[in-house]
XYZ file of C-alpha atoms in Angstrom:
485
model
C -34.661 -30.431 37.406
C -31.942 -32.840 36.453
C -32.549 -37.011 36.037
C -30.352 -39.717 36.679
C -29.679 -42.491 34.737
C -31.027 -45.637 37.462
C -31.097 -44.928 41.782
C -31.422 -47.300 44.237
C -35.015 -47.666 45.741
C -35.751 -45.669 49.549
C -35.969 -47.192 52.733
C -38.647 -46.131 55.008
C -38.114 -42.512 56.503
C -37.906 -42.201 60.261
C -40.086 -39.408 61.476
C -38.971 -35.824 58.975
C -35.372 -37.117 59.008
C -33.431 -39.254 56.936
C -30.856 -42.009 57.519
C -27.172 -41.821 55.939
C -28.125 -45.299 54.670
C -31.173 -44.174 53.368
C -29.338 -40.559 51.807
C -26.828 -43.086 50.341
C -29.332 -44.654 48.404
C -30.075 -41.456 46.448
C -27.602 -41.189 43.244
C -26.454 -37.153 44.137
C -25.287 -38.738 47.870
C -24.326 -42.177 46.806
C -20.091 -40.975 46.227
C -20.305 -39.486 49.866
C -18.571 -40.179 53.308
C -20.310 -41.158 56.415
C -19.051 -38.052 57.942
C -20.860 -35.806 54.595
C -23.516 -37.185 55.321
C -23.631 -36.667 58.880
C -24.215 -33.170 58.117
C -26.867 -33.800 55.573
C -28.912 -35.895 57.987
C -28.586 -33.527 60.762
C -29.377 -30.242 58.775
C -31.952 -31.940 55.883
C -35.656 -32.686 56.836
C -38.115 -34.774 54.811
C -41.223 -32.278 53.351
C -44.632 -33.676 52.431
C -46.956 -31.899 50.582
C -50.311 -32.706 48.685
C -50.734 -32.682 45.021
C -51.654 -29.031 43.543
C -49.245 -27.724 46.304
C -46.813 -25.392 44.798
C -43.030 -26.369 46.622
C -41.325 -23.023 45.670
C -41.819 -19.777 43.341
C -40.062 -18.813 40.596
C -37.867 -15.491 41.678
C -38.805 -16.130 45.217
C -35.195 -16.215 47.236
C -33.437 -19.611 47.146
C -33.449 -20.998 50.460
C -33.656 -24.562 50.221
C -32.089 -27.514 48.069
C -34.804 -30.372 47.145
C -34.402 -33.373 45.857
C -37.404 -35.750 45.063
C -38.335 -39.035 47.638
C -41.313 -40.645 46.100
C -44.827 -38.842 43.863
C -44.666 -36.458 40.433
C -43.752 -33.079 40.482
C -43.673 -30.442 37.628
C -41.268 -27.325 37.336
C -42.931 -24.470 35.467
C -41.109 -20.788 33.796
C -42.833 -17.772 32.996
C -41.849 -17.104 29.318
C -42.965 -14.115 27.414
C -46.285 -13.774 30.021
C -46.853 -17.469 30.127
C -46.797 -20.226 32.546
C -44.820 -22.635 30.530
C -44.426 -26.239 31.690
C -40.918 -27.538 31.377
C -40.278 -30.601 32.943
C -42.884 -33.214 34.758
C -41.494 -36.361 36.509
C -41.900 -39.187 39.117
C -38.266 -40.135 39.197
C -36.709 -40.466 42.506
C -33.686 -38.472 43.486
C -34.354 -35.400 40.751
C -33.331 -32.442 42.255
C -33.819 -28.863 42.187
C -34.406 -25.146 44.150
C -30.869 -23.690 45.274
C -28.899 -25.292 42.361
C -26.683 -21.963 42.732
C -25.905 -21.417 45.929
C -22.328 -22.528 45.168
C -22.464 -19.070 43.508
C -22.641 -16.897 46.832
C -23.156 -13.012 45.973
C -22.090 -13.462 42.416
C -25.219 -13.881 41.238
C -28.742 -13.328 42.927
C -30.092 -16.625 44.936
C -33.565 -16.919 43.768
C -35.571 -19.496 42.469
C -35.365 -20.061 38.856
C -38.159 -22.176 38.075
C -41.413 -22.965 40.094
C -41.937 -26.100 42.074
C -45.102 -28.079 42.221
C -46.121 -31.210 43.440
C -48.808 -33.235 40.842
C -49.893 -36.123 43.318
C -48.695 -36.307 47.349
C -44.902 -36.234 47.358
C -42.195 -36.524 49.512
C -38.955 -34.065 49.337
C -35.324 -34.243 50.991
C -34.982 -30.197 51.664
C -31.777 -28.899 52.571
C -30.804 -24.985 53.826
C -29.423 -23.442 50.822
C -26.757 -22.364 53.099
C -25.589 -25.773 54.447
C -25.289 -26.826 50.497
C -23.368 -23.812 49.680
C -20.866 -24.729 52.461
C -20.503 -28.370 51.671
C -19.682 -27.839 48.225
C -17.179 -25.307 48.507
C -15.533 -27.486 51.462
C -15.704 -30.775 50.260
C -15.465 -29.503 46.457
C -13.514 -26.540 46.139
C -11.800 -27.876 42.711
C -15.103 -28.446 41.242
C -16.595 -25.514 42.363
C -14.307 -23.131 41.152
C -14.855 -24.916 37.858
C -18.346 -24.606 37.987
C -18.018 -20.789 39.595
C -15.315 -20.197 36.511
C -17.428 -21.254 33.386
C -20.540 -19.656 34.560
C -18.757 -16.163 35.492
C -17.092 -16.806 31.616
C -20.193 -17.143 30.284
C -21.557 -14.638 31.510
C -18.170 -11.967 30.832
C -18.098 -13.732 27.368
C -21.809 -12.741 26.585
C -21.192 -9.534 27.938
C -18.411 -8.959 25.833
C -19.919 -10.324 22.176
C -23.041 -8.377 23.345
C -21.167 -4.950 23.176
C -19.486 -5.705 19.971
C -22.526 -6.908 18.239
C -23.716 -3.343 19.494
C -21.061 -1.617 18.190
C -21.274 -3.537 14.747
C -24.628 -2.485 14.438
C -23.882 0.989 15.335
C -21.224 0.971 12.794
C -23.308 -0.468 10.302
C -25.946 2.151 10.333
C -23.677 5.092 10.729
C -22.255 3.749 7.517
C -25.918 4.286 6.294
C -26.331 7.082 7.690
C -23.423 8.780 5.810
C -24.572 7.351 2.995
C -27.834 8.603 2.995
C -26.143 11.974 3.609
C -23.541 11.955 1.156
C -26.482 11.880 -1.407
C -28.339 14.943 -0.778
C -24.839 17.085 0.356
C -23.618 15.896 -3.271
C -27.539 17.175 -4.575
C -27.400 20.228 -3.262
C -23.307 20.917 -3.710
C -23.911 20.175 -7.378
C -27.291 22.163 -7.756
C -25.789 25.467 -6.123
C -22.516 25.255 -8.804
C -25.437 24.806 -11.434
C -27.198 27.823 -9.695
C -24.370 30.020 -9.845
C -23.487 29.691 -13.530
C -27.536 30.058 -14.314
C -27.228 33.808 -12.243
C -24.426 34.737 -14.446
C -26.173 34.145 -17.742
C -29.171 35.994 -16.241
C -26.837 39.132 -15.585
C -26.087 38.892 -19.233
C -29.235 38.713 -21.318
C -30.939 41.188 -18.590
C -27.757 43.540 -19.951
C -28.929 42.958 -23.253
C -32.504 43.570 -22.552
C -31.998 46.760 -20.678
C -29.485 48.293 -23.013
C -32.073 50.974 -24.751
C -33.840 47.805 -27.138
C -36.763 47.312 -24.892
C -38.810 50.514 -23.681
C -39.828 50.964 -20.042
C -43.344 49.469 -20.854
C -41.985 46.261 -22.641
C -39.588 45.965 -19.356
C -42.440 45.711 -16.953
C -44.413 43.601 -19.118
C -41.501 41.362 -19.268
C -40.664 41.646 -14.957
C -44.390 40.682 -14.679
C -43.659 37.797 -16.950
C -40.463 36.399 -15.019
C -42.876 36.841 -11.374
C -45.712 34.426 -13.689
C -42.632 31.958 -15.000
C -41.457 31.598 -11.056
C -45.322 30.880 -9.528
C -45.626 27.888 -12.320
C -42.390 26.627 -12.038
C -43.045 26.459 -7.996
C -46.340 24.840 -8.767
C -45.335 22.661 -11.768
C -47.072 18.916 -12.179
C -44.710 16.293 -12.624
C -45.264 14.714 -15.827
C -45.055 11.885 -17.171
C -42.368 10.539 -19.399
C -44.648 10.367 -22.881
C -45.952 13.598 -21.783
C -42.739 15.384 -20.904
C -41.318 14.261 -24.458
C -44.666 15.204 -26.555
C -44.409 18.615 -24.521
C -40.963 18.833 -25.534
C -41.613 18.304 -28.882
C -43.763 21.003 -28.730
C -41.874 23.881 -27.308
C -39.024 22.539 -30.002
C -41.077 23.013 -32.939
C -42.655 26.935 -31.666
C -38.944 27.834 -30.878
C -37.783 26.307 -34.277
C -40.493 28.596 -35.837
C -39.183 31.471 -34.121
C -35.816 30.978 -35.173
C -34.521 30.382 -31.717
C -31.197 28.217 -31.338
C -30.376 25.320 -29.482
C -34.522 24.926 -28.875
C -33.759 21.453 -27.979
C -31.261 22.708 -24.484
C -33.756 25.445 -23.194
C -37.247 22.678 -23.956
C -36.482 20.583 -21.173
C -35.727 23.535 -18.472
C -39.353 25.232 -19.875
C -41.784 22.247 -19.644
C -39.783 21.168 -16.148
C -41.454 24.680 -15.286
C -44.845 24.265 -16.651
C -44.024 26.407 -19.491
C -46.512 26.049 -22.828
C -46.029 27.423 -26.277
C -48.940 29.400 -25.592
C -47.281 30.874 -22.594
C -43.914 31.503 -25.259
C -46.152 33.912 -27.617
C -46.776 35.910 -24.678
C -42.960 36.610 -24.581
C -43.184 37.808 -28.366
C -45.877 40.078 -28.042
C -44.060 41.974 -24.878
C -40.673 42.017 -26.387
C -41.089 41.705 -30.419
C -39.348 39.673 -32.336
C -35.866 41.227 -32.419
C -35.449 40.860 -28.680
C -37.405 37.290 -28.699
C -34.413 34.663 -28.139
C -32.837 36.905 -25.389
C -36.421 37.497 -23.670
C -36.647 33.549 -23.304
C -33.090 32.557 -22.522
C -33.408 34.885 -19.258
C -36.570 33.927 -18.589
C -35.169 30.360 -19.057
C -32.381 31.122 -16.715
C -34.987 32.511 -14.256
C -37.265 29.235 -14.225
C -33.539 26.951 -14.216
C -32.714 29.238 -10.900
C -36.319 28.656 -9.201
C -35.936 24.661 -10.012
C -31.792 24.668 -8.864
C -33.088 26.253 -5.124
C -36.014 23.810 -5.093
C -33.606 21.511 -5.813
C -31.215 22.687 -2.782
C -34.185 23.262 -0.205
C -34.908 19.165 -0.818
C -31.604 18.554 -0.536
C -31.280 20.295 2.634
C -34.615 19.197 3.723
C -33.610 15.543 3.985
C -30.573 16.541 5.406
C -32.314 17.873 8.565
C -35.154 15.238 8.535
C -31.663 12.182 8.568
C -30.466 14.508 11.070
C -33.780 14.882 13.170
C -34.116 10.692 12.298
C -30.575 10.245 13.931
C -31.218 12.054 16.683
C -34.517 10.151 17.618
C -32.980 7.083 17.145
C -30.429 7.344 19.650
C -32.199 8.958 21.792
C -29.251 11.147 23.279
C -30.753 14.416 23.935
C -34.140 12.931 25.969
C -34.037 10.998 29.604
C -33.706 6.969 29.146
C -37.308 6.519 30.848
C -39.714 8.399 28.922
C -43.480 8.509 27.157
C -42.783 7.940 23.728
C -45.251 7.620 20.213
C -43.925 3.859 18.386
C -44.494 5.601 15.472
C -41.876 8.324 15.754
C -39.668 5.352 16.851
C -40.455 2.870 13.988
C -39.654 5.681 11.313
C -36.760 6.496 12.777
C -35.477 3.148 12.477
C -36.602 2.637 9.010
C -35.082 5.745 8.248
C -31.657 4.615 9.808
C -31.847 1.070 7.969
C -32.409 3.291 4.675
C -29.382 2.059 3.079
C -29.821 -1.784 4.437
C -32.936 -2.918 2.258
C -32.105 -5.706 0.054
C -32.533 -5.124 -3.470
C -36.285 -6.072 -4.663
C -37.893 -6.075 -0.758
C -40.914 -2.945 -0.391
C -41.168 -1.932 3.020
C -44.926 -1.367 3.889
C -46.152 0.393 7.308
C -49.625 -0.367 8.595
C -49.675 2.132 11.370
C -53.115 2.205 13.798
C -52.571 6.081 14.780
C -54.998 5.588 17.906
C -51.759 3.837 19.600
C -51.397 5.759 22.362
C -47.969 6.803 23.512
C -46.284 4.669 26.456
C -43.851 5.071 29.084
C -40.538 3.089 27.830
C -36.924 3.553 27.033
C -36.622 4.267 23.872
C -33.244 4.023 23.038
C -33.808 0.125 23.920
C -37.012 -0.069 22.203
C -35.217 1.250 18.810
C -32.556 -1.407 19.346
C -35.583 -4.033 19.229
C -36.861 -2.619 16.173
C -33.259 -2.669 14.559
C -32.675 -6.403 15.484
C -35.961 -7.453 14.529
C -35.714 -5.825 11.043
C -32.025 -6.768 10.236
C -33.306 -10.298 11.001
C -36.478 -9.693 8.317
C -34.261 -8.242 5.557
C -31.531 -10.714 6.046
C -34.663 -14.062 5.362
C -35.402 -12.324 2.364
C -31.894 -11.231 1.015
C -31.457 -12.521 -2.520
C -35.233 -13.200 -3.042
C -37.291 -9.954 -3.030
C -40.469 -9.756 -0.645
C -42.365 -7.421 1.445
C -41.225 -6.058 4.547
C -44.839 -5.333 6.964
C -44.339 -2.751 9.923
C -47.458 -2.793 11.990
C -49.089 -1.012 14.978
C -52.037 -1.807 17.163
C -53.457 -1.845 20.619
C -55.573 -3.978 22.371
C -56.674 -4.090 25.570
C -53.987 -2.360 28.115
C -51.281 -3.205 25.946
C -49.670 -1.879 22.555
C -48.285 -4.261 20.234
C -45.733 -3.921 17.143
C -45.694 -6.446 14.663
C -42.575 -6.891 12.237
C -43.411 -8.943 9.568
C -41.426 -10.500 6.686
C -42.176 -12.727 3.201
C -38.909 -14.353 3.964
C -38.965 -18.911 3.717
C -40.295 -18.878 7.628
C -38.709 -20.490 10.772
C -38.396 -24.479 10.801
C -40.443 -25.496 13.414
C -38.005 -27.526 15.079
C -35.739 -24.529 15.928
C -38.235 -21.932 17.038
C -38.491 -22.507 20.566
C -34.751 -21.511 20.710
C -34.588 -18.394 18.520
C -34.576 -16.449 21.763
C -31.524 -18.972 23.582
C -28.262 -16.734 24.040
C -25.596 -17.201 20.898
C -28.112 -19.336 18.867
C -27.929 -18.313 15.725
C -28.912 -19.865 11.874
C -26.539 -17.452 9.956
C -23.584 -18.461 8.279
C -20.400 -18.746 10.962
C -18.837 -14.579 10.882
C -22.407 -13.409 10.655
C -24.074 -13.832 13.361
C -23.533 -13.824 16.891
C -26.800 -15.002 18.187
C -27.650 -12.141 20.526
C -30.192 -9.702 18.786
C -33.044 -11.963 19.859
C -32.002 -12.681 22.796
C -31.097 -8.170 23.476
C -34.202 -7.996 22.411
C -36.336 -10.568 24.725
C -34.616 -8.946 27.878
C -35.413 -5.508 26.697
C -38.833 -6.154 26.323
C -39.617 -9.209 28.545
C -37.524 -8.375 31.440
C -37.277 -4.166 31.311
C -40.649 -2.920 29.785
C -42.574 -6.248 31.272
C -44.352 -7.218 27.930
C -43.851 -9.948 25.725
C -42.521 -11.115 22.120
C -44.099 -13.606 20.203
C -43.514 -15.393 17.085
C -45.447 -16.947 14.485
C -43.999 -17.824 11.361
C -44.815 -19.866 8.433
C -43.317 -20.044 4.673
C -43.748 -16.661 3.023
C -45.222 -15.082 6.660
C -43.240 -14.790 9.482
C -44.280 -12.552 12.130
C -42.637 -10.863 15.603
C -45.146 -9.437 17.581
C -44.048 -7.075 20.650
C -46.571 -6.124 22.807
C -45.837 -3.519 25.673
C -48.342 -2.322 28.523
C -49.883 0.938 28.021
C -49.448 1.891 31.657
C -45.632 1.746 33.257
C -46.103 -0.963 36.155
């Protein structure tokens, strides 16, 4: 509803009709020709209604134009679930209902805002249609204007909408390679490794089987290569004190045995769980004369065992990126599905791998009763994405915790993103959500991902975002019903 600076006072209203003298004397009318408002007096009525009455609904079709005679009204929204108050006043000639109708088809005539009266008023109503007319007759430069920057402003946030979609898809495919590149490289590296280990066991087992070592000693030392591959599969990660004080160990028994280079093979037997107790085994199958080439193929055999584990990580988190890509976009699965938040939420995280800010822990708090719910999850992971670049980016520079948590209650799920960041100012909160209102540096920002992700959630899934924030705590909560309405 839009005020006025200072109207003329009204005149008394004969019958449900109003005078031109009397239209004259409200400030929208007041530039108008007797002839304009000829038609307004023969098409407009005068509406009474009692105080608690509600005028028009919110999404309702726009058929009438009303502008305020005399009493208090209110318009009310519905934001994020809410009934939200925005404007209450008793000042004649406010107007409001069918404030687009200059619009046509462009754009879908509904009421935007509800319309209630607080004590008895009195309203001028005119047909939406008779407005719509008028304006583009008696107006047609001005309402092309009008027409022109809201159809750019709309195209415009069209437009920075996509590219802020394809910056963020370019951003995490950049991760995403990333995050690839690391494990390819891992398991590239570990199979050249692998290959030169294979050799050197061809070698020493040439050695060994040349006539030396009898066909008992042999088996003894086959069943000892099977024993060195089950403990390197099972070996305990130790720690650093203990790895070295192991080390030191094996260096000194292989020392004693006159082995060379003790110090190159130490590291490859304790990474395999390999005592010195386990080593005099090895001299009591072989004997001493075929000791050193004994261990350095049973060395090679444990360095082989470690290279594939090695490789069958590397390809491991390979697949699971790949399998983490693939649920995040969603391609392969209908847009309108049942989905688990959890899947969703780790596919994100998993996507945003290469994102975190150095110092900030990312911590999930996952309730695994959630039940899964019918959404589009393509959208959903988009919310996720926006919400998190937004958590990492308050805590950039200054370390922090990054809180991912799941719940339910009643008939809805909620997902709460939370972040250790300096908070929201209270004074710009209620218009985090406004179209291209943004607090990041100019080239950073284009104000959208809230905004994406209020429609997605508020006006596609029918649930509702919330914020609460506070220095060191700031906290989205999404909530979505269980049950697709």
């Amino acid at each position: 509803m839009t005020e006025p600076g200072e109207t003329a006072g009204r005149g008394d209203a004969d019958g449900d009709r109003l005078t031109a003298g009397e239209l004259r004397t409200l400030f929208l009318f007041e530039s108008l020709t007797d002839s304009q408002l000829a038609v307004f007096v023969e098409h407009g009525r005068v509406e009474r209604h009692r105080g608690g009455e509600m005028v028009c609904q919110e999404g309702e079709p726009a058929t009438c134009f009303y502008v305020l005679l005399s009493g208090t009204v209110a318009l009310t929204r519905r934001v994020r679930g809410d009934e939200v108050e925005i404007n209450r006043t008793d000042q004649r000639g406010v107007y409001a209902g069918a404030m687009q109708t200059y619009l046509a088809d462009q754009v879908k005539q509904t009421y935007t805002a509800t319309l209630r009266a607080i004590s008895d008023i009195e309203l001028f109503a005119l047909p939406a249609s008779v407005l719509a007319r008028a304006m583009r007759e008696w107006f047609p430069m001005a309402t092309h204007m009008l027409e022109g920057m809201f159809v750019g402003m709309r195209v415009n946030q069209t437009i920075v909408g996509e590219r802020e979609r394809l910056l963020a898809l370019g951003s995490l495919s950049a991760g995403l390679t990333h995050e690839l590149n690391n494990p390819a490289a891992a398991a590239v590296r570990a199979t050249a490794v692998l290959r030169e280990r294979v050799a050197g066991m061809r070698h020493k087992l040439a050695l060994i089987a040349d006539g030396r070592v009898d066909g008992s000693r042999l088996h003894d030392l086959v069943e000892l290569q099977e024993d060195a591959v089950k403990r390197a599969a099972n070996a305990v990660p130790l720690s650093a004190l203990a790895t070295a004080d192991a080390e030191d160990a094996l260096c000194d028994w292989l020392d004693d045995h006159d082995i060379t280079g003790g110090w190159e093979l130490a590291s490859t037997l304790v990474s395999g769980g390999i005592d010195a107790t386990w080593l005099d085994r090895i001299s009591g199958a072989v004997g001493g004369e075929n000791l050193e080439p004994a261990i350095r193929w049973l060395t090679y055999t444990i360095e082989t065992e470690l290279l594939m584990g090695e490789i069958e990580d590397a390809v491991s988190r390979v697949s699971s990126l790949v399998q983490a890509a693939k649920q995040y976009s969603q391609l392969d699965r209908t847009p309108y599905q049942t989905v688990e938040v959890h899947e969703l939420l780790d596919a994100t995280l998993t996507m945003m791998q290469a994102k975190i800010p150095s110092g900030v822990r990312t911590v999930k708090e996952y309730d695994r009763t959630v039940p899964a719910i019918p959404a589009y999850a393509a959208e959903l992971n988009q919310v996720w994405t926006n919400l998190i670049d937004n958590a990492f980016a308050a805590m950039n520079g200054r370390g922090g915790v990054l809180t991912v948590r799941t719940g339910h209650e009643a008939d809805r799920v909620f997902v709460e993103i939370a972040d250790t960041g300096p908070g929201i100012p209270a004074e710009i909160r209620p218009r985090i959500f406004e179209p291209f209102f943004t607090t990041k540096p100019v080239g950073e920002g284009t104000g959208l991902g809230l905004d994406i992700s209020y429609r997605i959630i508020v006006n596609k899934h029918h649930g509702d975002i919330r914020v609460d924030s506070v220095p060191g705590d700031t906290r989205f909560r999404v909530l979505l019903p269980i049950a697709a309405e």
